[in-house]
Structure formats: C-alpha cells, structure tokens
Coordinates of C-alpha atoms and ligand atoms in Angstrom, one line a residue:
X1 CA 24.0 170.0 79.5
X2 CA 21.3 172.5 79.3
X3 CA 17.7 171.3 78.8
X4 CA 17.6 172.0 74.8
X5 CA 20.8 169.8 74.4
X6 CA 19.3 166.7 76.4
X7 CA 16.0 167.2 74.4
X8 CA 18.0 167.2 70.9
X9 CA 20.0 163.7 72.2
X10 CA 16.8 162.1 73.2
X11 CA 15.2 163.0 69.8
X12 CA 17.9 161.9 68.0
X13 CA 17.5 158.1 70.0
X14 CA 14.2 158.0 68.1
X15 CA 16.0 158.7 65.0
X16 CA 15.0 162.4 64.7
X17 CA 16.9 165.6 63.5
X18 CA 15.8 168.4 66.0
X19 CA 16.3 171.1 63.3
X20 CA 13.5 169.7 60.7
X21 CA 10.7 168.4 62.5
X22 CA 7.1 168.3 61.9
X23 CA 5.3 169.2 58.3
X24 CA 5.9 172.2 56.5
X25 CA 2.9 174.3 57.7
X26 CA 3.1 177.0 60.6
X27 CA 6.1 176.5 63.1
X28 CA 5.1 175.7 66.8
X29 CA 7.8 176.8 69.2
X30 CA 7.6 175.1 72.2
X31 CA 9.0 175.8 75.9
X32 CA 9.5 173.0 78.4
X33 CA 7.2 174.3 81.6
X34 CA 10.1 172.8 83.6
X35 CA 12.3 175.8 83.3
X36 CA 10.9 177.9 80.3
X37 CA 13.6 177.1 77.9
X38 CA 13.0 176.8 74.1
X39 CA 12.2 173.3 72.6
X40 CA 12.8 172.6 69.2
X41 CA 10.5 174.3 67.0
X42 CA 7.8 171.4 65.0
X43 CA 6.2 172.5 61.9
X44 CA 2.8 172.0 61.9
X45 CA 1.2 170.0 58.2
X46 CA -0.4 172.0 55.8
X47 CA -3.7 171.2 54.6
X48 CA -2.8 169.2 51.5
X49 CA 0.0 167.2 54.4
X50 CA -3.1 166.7 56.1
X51 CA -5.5 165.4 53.0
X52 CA -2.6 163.4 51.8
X53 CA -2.1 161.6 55.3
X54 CA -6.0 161.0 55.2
X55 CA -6.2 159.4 52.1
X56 CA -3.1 157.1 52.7
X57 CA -4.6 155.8 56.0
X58 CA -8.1 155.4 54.2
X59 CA -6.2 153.5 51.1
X60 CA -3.9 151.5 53.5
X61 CA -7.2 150.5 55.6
X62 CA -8.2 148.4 52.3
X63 CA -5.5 146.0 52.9
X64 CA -4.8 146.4 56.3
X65 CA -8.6 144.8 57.0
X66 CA -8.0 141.9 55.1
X67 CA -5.1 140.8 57.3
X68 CA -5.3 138.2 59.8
X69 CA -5.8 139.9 63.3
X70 CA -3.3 137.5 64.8
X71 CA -0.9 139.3 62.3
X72 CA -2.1 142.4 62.7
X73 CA -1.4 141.8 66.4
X74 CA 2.4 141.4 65.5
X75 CA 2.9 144.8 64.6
X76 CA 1.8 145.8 68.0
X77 CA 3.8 143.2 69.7
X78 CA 6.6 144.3 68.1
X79 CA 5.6 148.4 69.1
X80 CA 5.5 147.2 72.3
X81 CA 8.9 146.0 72.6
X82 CA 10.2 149.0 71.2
X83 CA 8.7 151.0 73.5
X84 CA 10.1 149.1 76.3
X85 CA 13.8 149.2 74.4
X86 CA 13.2 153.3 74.6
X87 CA 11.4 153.5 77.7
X88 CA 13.6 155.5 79.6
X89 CA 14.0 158.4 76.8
X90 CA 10.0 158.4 75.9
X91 CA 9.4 159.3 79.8
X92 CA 12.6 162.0 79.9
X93 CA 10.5 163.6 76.6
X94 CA 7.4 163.4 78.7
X95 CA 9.1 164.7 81.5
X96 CA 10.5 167.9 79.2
X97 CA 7.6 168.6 77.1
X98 CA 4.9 168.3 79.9
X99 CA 6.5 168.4 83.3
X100 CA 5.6 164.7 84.7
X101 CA 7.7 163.6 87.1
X102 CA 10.1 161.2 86.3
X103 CA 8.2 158.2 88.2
X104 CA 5.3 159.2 86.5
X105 CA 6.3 159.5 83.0
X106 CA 7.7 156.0 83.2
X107 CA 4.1 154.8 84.5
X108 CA 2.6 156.5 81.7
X109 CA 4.8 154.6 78.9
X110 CA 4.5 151.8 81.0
X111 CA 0.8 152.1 80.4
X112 CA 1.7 152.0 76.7
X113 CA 3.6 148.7 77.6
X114 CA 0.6 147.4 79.0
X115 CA -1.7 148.6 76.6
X116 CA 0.3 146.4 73.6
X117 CA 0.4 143.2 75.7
X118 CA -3.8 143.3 76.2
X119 CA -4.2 144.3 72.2
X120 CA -2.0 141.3 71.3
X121 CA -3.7 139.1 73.3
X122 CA -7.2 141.0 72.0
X123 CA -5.8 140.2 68.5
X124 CA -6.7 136.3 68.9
X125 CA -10.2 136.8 71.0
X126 CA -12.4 139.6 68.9
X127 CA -15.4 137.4 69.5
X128 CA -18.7 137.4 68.3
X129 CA -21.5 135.4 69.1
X130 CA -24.4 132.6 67.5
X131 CA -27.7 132.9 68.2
X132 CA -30.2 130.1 68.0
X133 CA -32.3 130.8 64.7
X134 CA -35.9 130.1 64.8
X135 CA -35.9 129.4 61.8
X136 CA -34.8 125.9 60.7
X137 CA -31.5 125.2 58.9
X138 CA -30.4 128.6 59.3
X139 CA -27.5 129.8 61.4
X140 CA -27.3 133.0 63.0
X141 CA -23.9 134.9 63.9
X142 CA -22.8 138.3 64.5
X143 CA -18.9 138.6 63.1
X144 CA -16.9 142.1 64.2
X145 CA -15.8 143.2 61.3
X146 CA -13.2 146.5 61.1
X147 CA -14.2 150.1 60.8
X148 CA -12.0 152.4 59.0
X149 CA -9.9 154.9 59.3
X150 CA -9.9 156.1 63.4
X151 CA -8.8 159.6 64.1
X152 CA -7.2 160.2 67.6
X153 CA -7.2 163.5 69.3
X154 CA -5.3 163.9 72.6
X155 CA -4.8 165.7 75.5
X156 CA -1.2 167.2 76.6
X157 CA -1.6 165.7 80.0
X158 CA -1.2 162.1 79.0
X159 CA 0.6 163.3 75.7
X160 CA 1.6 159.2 74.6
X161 CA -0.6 157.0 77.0
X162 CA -4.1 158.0 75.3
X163 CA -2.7 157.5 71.6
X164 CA -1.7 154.0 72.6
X165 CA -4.9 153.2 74.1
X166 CA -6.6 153.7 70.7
X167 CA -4.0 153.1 68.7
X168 CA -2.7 149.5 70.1
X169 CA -6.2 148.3 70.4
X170 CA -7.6 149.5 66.8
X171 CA -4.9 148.7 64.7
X172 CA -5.6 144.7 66.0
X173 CA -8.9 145.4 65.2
X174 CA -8.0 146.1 61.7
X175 CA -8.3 150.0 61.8
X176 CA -5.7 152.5 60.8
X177 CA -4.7 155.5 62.8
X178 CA -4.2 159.1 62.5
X179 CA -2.7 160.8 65.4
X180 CA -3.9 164.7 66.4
X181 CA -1.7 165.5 69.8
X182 CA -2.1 168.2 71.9
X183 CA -0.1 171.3 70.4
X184 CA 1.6 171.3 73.5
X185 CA 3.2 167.9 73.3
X186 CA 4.4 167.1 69.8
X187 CA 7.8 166.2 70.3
X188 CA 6.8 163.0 72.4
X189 CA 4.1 162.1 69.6
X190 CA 6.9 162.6 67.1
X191 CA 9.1 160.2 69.3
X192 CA 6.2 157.2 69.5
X193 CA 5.3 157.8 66.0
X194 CA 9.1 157.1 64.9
X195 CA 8.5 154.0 67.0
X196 CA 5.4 152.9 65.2
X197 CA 7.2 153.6 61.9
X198 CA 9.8 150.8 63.1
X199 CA 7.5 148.5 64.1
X200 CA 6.0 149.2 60.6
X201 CA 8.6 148.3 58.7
X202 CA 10.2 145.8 60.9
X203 CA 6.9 143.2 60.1
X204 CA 6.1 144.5 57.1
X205 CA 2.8 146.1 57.4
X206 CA 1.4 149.4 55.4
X207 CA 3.1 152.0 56.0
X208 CA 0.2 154.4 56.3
X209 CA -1.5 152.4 58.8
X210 CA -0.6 155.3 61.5
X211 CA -0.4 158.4 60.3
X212 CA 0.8 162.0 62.3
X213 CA -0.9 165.1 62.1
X214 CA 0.8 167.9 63.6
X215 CA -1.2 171.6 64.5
X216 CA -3.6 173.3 66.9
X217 CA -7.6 172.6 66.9
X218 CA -7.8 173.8 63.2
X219 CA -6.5 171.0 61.9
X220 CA -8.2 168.1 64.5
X221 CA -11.3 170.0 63.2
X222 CA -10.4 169.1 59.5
X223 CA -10.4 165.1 61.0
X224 CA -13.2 166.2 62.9
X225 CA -15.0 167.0 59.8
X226 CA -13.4 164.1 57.2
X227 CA -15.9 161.6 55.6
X228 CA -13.3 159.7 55.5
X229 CA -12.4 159.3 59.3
X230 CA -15.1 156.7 60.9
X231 CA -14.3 157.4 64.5
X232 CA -13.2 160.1 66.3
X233 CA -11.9 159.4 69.8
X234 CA -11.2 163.0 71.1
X235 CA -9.8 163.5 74.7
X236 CA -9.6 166.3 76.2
X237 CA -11.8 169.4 77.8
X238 CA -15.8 169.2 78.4
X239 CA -15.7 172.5 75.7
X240 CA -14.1 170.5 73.2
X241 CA -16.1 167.7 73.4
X242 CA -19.0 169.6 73.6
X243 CA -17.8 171.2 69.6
X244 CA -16.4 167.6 68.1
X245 CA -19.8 165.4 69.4
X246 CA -22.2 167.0 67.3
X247 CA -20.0 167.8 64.0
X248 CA -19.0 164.1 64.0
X249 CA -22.5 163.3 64.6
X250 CA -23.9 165.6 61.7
X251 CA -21.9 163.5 59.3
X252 CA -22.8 160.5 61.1
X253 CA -19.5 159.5 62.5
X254 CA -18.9 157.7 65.1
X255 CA -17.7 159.6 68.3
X256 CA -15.4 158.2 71.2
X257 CA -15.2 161.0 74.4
X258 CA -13.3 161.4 76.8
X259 CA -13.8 164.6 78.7
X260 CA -13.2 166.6 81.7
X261 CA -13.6 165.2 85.4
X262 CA -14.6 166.6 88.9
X263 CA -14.0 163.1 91.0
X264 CA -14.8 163.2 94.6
X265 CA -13.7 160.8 97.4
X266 CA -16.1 159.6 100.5
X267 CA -14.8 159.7 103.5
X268 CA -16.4 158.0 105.7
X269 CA -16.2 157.7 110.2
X270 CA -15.1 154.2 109.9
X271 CA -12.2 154.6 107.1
X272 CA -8.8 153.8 107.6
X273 CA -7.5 157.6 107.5
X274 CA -4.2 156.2 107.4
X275 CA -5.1 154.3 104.2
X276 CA -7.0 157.0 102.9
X277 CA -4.8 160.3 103.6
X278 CA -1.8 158.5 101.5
X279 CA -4.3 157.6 98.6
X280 CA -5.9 160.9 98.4
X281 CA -2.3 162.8 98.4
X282 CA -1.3 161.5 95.4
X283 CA -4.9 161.7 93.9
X284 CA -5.3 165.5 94.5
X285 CA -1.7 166.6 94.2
X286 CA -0.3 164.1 91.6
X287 CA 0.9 165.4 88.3
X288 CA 0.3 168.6 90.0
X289 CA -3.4 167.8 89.9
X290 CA -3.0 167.8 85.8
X291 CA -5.1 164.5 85.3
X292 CA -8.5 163.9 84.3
X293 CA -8.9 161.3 87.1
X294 CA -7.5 163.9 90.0
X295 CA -9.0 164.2 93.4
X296 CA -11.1 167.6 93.2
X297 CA -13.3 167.3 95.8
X298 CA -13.6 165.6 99.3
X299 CA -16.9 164.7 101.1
X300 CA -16.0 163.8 105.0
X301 CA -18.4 162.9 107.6
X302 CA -18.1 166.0 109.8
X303 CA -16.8 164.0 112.4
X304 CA -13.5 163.1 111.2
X305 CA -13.6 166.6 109.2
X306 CA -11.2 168.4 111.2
X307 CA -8.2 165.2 111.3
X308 CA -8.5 164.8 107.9
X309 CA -8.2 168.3 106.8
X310 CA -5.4 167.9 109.0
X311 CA -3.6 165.6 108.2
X312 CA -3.9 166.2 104.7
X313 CA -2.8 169.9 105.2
X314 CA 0.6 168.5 107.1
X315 CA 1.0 165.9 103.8
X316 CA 0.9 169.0 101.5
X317 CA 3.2 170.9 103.8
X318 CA 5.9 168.6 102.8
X319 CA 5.4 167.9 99.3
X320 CA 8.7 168.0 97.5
X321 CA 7.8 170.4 94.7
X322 CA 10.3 171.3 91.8
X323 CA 12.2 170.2 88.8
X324 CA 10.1 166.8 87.8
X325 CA 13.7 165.5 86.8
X326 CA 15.2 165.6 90.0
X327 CA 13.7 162.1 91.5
X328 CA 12.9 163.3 94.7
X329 CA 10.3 165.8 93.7
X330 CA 6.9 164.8 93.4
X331 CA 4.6 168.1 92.1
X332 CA 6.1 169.1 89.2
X333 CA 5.1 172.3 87.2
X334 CA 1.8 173.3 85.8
X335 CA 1.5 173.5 82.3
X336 CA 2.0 177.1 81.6
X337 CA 1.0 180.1 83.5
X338 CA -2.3 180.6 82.5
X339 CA -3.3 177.5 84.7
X340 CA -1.9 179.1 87.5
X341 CA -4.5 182.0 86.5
X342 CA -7.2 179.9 86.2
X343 CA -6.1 178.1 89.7
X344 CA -5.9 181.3 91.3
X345 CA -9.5 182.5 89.7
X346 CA -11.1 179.5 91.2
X347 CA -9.5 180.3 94.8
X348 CA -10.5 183.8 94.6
X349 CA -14.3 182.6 93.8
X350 CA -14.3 180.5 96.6
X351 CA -12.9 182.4 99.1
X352 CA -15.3 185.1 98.1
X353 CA -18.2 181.9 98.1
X354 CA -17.1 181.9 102.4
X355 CA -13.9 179.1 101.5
X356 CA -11.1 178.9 103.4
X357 CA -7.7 177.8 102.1
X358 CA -6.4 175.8 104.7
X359 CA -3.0 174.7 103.1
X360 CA -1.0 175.8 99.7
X361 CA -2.3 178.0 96.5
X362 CA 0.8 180.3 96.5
X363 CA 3.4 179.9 93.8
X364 CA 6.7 178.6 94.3
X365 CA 10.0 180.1 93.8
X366 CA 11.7 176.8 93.2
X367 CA 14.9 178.9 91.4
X368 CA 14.0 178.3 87.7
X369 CA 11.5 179.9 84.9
X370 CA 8.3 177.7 84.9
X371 CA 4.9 177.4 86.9
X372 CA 5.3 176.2 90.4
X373 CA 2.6 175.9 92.7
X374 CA 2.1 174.6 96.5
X375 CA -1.4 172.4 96.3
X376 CA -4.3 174.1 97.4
X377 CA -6.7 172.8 100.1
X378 CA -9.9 174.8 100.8
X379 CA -13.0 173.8 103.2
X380 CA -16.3 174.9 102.2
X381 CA -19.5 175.0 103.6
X382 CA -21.3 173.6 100.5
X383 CA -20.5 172.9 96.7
X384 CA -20.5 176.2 95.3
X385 CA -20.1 176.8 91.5
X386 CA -17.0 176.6 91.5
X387 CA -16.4 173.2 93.4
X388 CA -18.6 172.0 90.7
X389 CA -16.2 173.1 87.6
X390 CA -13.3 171.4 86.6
X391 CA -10.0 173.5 87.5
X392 CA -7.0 171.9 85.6
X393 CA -4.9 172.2 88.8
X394 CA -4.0 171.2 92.2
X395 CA -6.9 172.1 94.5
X396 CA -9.2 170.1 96.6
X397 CA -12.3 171.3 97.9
X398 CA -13.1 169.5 101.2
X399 CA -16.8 169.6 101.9
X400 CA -18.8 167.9 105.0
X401 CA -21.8 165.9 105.1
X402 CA -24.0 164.6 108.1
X403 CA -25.6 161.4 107.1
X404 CA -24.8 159.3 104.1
X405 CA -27.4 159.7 101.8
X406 CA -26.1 163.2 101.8
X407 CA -22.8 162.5 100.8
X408 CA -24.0 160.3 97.6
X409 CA -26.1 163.2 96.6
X410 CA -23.2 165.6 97.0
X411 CA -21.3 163.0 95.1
X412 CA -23.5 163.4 92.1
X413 CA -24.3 166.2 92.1
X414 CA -20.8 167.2 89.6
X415 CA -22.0 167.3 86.3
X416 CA -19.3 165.2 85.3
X417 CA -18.8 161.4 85.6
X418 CA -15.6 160.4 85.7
X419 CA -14.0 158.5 88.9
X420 CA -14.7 158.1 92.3
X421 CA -13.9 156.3 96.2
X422 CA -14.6 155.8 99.0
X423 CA -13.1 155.3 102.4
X424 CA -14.9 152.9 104.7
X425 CA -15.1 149.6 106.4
X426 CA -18.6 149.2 106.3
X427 CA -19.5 147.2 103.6
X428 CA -22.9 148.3 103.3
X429 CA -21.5 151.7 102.2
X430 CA -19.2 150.8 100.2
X431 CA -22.0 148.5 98.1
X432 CA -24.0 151.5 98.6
X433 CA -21.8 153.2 97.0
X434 CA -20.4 151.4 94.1
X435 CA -24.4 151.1 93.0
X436 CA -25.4 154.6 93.4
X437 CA -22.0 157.0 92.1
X438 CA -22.9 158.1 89.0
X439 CA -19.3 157.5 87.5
X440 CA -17.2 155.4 84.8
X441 CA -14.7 154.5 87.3
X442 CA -15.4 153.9 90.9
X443 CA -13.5 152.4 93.8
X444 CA -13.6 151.6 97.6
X445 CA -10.2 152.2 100.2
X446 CA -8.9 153.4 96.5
X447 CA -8.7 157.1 95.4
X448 CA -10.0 158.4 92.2
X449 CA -6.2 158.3 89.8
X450 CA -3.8 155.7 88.9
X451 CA -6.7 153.2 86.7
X452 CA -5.1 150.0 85.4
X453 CA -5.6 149.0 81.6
X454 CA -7.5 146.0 81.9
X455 CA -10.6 147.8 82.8
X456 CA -12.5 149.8 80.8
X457 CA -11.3 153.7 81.3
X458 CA -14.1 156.6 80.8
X459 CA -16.5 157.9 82.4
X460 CA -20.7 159.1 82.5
X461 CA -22.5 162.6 81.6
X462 CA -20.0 165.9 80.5
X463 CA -17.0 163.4 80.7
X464 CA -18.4 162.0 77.3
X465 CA -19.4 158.4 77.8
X466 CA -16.4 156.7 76.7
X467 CA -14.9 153.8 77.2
X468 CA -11.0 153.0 76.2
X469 CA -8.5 150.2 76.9
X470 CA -9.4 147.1 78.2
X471 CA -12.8 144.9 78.8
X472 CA -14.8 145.0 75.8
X473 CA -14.1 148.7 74.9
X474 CA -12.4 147.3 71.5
X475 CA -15.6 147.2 70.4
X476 CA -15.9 150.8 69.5
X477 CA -13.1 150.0 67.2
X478 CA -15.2 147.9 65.2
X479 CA -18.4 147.5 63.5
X480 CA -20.7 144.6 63.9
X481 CA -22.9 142.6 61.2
X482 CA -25.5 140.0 62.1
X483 CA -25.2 137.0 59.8
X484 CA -28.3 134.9 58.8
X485 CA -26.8 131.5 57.2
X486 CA -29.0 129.4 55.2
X487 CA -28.4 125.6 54.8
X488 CA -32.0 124.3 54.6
X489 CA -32.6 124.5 50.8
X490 CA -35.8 126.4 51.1
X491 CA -37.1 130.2 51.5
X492 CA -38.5 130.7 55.1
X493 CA -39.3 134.1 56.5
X494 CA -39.1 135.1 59.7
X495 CA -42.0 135.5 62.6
X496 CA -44.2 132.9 60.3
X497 CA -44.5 135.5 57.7
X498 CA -45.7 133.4 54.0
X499 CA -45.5 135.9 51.5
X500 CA -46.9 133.8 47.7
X501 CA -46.1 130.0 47.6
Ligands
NAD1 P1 -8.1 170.6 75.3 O1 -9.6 170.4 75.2 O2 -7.7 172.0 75.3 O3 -7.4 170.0 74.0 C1 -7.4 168.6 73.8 C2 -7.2 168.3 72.3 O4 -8.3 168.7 71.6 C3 -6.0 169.0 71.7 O5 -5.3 168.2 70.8 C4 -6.6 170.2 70.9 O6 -5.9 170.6 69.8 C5 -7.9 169.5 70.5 N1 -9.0 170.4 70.2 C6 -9.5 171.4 70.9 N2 -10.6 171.9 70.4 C7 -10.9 171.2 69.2 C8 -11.9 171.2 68.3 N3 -12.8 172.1 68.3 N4 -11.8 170.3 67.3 C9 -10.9 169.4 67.2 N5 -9.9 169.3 68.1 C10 -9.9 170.2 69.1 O7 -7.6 169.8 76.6 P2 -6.2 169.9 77.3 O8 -6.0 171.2 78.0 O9 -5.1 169.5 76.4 O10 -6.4 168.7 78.4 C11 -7.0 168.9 79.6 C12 -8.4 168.4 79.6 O11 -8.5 167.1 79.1 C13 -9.0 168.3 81.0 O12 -10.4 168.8 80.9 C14 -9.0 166.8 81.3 O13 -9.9 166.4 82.3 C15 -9.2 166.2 80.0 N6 -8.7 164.9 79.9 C16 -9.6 163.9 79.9 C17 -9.2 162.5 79.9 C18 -10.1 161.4 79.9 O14 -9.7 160.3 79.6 N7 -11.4 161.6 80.3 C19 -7.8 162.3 79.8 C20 -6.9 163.3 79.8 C21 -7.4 164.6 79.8

C-alpha cells in the first residue's frame, strides 16, 4: 500500500472523502516529508468561508455562554473519548503529514487525551473569589465570566496537541473556537475537527462552536485582524509573534503567545551523567529537534566537558534515523528541505565563529525522498550569534563554564524563555537554579522537552509570555468582573466618601 493509499483509508476513518477536502479557495498540495509523496490536495476557504465561519462562532458564542459549564464540559468529555476511539489513526496522520515518529505521535494525541480529562474536571471548578467588603451589608465577588469567540493559530510541529490545549480548555469556559493550522498540517486538523463535529452532535451542542479555517498566514491574519475574535492564541515562530502581538493589540484584543525557544541544560560536576546523557538525547535529537521545548544548548562545567561531549557523541552515533513509521526509528525527517538549509547555515556560522562539530550535521541517505539528517553536536568556546538564535533543527551547541554563577548568566543570556534543567545533586544549585533561570518551564535531573499538561506550558521574553493547559492558565479564556452586592438598604460609598445627604 503506498503512502497516498494509507493516508486516503485513514481519512476516510474520520469520515472524510480525500478527493474534496478543505474550502473552495486556493488548493494546498501537500507532500508527506517521510518519503516526498503527494498528499491529498485541501482547498484552502475563501474570504467570505472565512467571514461566514466567523460570524457563526460569534452567533453560536451567544448561547453557547449561557450553558452550564458542567454541560459544556460534556462535549469535551465526549471529544475526549473519541479521540481515544481514533487514537491510533490521528498519530499515523501525524506521523504522514509531519514526520513524528510513531511513539511520538501517540504521545502527542495522548496529550489531547489528557488535555479533555483536566478541562472536564476544570468544567466544575472555574472559581472566583469573595472579598471582605468594607463596607457594611455589601458583598464583594469576582465571577469568571466567558470571553468570546477565541481564534487558534498553530504550529506544524505539534499540528493537533496545541489546538486541544485551547480548544478543550475554552470551550468549558464557555468560548467558541476557530482553528487556523499550520499550512503544513491540515489533513490532521481536518481529522480532529471531524471529531469535534461528532462530539458536537452527539451532545447536542452548537454546531458552530469550533469552527476550521484552512490557508497560509493570509488568512490567520484576517482572525488576526477580526473585531470579532477576542483572543488570539498564536503558536508558532518569534517573527510571527512579533507581527500578530501588536495587530491584536491595536484593536485591543487579547493576545495568547507562544513563541520560539533556545532551552539550555546545566550540567553540573556532581550530576548523574548517566541520568542526564539519556534525558538530554531525547531533548536535543527528539522529533528531530522539531519542538519548541528541544535541547539547543548545553552549559557543562569544563570538568566533565570532555565525557559528556562524549558520551553524547556515541548516543548520536547510534540513533536509529529513518521512516518515523517503522517503530524502531527514533529521528524521523525534517520538515522539508529548507530546514536542512537553515540547519546547515547555522553550522557553517559556527564553524566559521571557531565551532567544532563533534558528531552528525550530514544528511542521510535513508533510501526514500524526504529530509534526513544525522543530529549535530558542536562545542564552542562561547555563545556566539548563532547559539543564541533558534534553529528549527537537531543541533546542540555544547558550551563550558568555570564557576556557577557563570553558567546561570550563560543560561540567560538567550533572548528567549522557554524551558530549562539542570543536572546536579547539590541541592543548593538546583534551588539556585530553579530561582534565577529566566524561563516558563524549568526542571532539575529533567531535560528541557516532554512537559506534562497539568502544568502551566509557556514560557518568558521572545517566547511570548504564554501560559496554556493546566494550573490556572484557563483564565486567559475568560474574563473577570468584580461584583459589589448590596443588602444593607442604604447608599454607602467607598473609602468614607459622603457625597450630599
Ligand atoms: P510559523 O511561525 O512559521 O507558523 C505558525 C503559524 O502561524 C502557522 O499557522 C502560520 O500560518 C501562522 N502565521 C505565520 N505568520 C502569521 C501572521 N503574520 N499572521 C497570522 N498567522 C501567521 O511556525 P512553524 O514553522 O509552523 O513552527 C515552528 C515554530 O513554532 C518554532 O519557532 C517553534 O519554537 C514554535 N513553537 C512554539 C511552541 C510553544 O508552545 N512555545 C510550540 C510549537 C512550536
């Protein structure tokens, strides 16, 4: 069965006809990066598909509000368990359209999983909270009250997981959803959309509470721009964040980032390098180093420099790279070529910046079309520019440091703020460290990928701010109102103020 065949089956488990797919604006042809082979081709939705879908999420928000969150959280208990029934096929279409390997992919729907089980729960625990009024016979609340209409943008490297983050968490809040995917990835948001659509109908809600919008920047730019969307929660690269933040902001919308990351591991003399060597492998060549959490940069005491760069270099030696559908591989493809271009930019500037490459950065033949690469490990003498720029691929810069106060200022110096570890047994350092990283997300004997729902996911400076998922990051899906209740029978103003009799 060639890979066209298997993608046409799978679509047709979520109940979709490969030959008509998408809206009935520009066609999108797609290749899987797994071989190179033609995908079926999604239309992308004009701009009256687009208004149309706007205004039916904005009009289905009116009721959709007004119902109970307990019942809103039925409709994403019932998403969740049809992701589960069609767990299997979502990761194979994440596997096709983006190159995850199998393992992966299933983590990331399992994420979705995940995701639904803390929004249900969510659905029956939106606090607020009473004050003590100063004022006698007078309450004072603050209730959380709905937003609107929220407009999700999204990356191609987590082409379902992100959508579900948002989507599972606002709809309990009482919000309805319009999808933008990554142009590179609309088969799989097809595929969960068709889930949604079940879980729609199956409990009766609006149809229009989650809405599709297929199409390349232009048309997340018309969300972008729409009075009518109150949040944007845009994922993706540093430059597009840096272009959505302020147009959402010069209509006063309300902006949710979550941008690029350069995440660095400590590694300290006393660390485990055992511990640490496994952990950072999959951090740094993972999803051939495609995730906004991978391991870019190392910081090792110089005096286990040379057996960690070792021992990492032998790890990446053996990496199984190839077809992500074959289960034994674990570094699938790269995206398309052009990030092995940019990867190969970045080695050429720091080789010329006095790098070395110690292990990978070559392509590999693996026998099929697509992007292979071997993971690239280079030790430099210092963070150049480079080492300080995201490259959306598998290299990791190993830098050394003397005393630790060093290493935390090499730590934040990146201009993003995304995750971070660190490798030690003294606890000092580690507190040390956990106070003092300037990231959203940072860990000790734990590298910098693989975040679990039930925190709070995002991260500081040019990754955007963001927070998604669990804690109490549902409450950028809502807007709060401070209540002043009145039972005393008379006027009385605040701070003493007597204004007439
Ligand atoms: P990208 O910025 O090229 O595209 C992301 C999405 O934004 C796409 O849907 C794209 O169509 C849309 N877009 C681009 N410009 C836009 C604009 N001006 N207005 C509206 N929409 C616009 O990113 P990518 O290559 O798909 O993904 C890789 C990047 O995403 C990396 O930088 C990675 O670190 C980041 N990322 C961050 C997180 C996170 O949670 N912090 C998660 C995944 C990926």
């Amino acid at each position: 069965m060639t890979l066209a065949e298997r993608t046409a089956d799978l679509l047709r488990e979520f109940g979709l006809e490969p030959d008509f797919l998408g809206g009935a604006g520009e066609p999108m042809p797609g290749r899987s990066p797994i071989d190179g082979s033609e995908l079926p081709t999604v239309g992308s939705h004009t701009e009256a598909e687009v208004a149309e879908t706007l205004a039916a999420a904005s009009a289905a928000f009116e009721e959709w509000r007004l119902t109970p969150a307990p019942v809103r959280g039925r409709l994403v208990k019932r998403l969740g368990e049809l992701i589960g029934e069609h767990k299997q096929a979502l990761a194979d279409l994440v596997t096709i359209e983006v190159g995850k390997i199998g393992s992966e992919a299933l983590g990331e729907v399992q994420e979705m999983i995940d995701i639904c089980d803390l929004a249900v729960g969510l659905s029956r625990q939106l606090f607020g909270r009473t004050m003590p009024s100063e004022r006698s016979g007078h309450r004072l609340q603050e209730v959380w009250h709905p937003l609107g209409v929220v407009g999700v943008i999204s990356a191609f490297n987590f082409p379902v997981a992100v959508w579900s983050w948002n989507a599972a968490v606002a709809l309990v809040c009482g919000d309805t959803v319009v999808w933008k995917p990554s142009e590179l990835a609309p088969l799989t948001a097809l595929a969960t959309s068709s889930l949604l659509a079940r879980a729609v109908a199956d409990v009766g809600a609006p149809p229009a509470v989650g809405g599709l919008l297929l199409g390349g920047r232009d048309v997340g730019e018309v969300m972008v721009d729409s009075p009518q969307v109150a949040l944007i929660s845009a994922t993706g690269s540093t430059r597009m964040g840096r272009e959505v933040g302020p147009r959402v902001a010069s209509r006063f919308g309300r902006v949710l980032l979550e941008l690029g990351g350069n995440n660095a591991v400590v590694l300290t003399p006393s660390a485990d390098l055992d511990l640490a060597v496994n952990s950072m492998v999959f951090a740094a060549a993972g999803t051939a180093g495609q995730r906004c959490t991978s391991l870019r940069r190392l910081i090792v005491h110089r005096s286990v420099a040379d057996a960690a760069v070792d021992r990492l270099a032998r790890a990446y030696a053996s990496l199984p790279i190839g077809d992500p559908l074959d289960p034994a591989t674990l570094v699938g493809p790269l995206i398309t070529d052009r990030a092995f271009e940019a990867m190969a930019a970045a080695l050429d500037e720091a080789r010329s910046d006095g790098g070395e490459v110690v292990a990978g950065g070559e392509r590999v033949d693996v026998g099929a079309g697509g992007c292979y690469v071997r993971p690239a490990l280079v030790r430099m003498a210092s963070q150049t520019a480079v080492v300080l720029r995201e490259t959306f691929a598998p290299i990791l810069y190993v830098v050394a440091y003397d005393d630790f106060d060093e290493a935390l200022a090499l730590h934040n110096a990146a201009s993003q703020g995304l995750s971070a570890g660190i490798f030690t047994r003294d606890q000092a350092e580690a507190e040390l460290f956990l106070a003092t990283a300037d990231t959203g997300i940072t860990n000790v004997n734990v590298a910098t990928s693989g975040a679990e729902i039930g925190g709070a996911f995002g991260g500081e400076k040019e990754t955007g701010g963001g927070r998604e998922s669990g804690s109490d990051a549902w409450r950028a899906y809502m807007r709060r109102s401070t209540n002043t209740i009145n039972y005393s029978g008379g006027v009385q103003l605040a701070q003493g103020v007597s204004f007439g009799s």
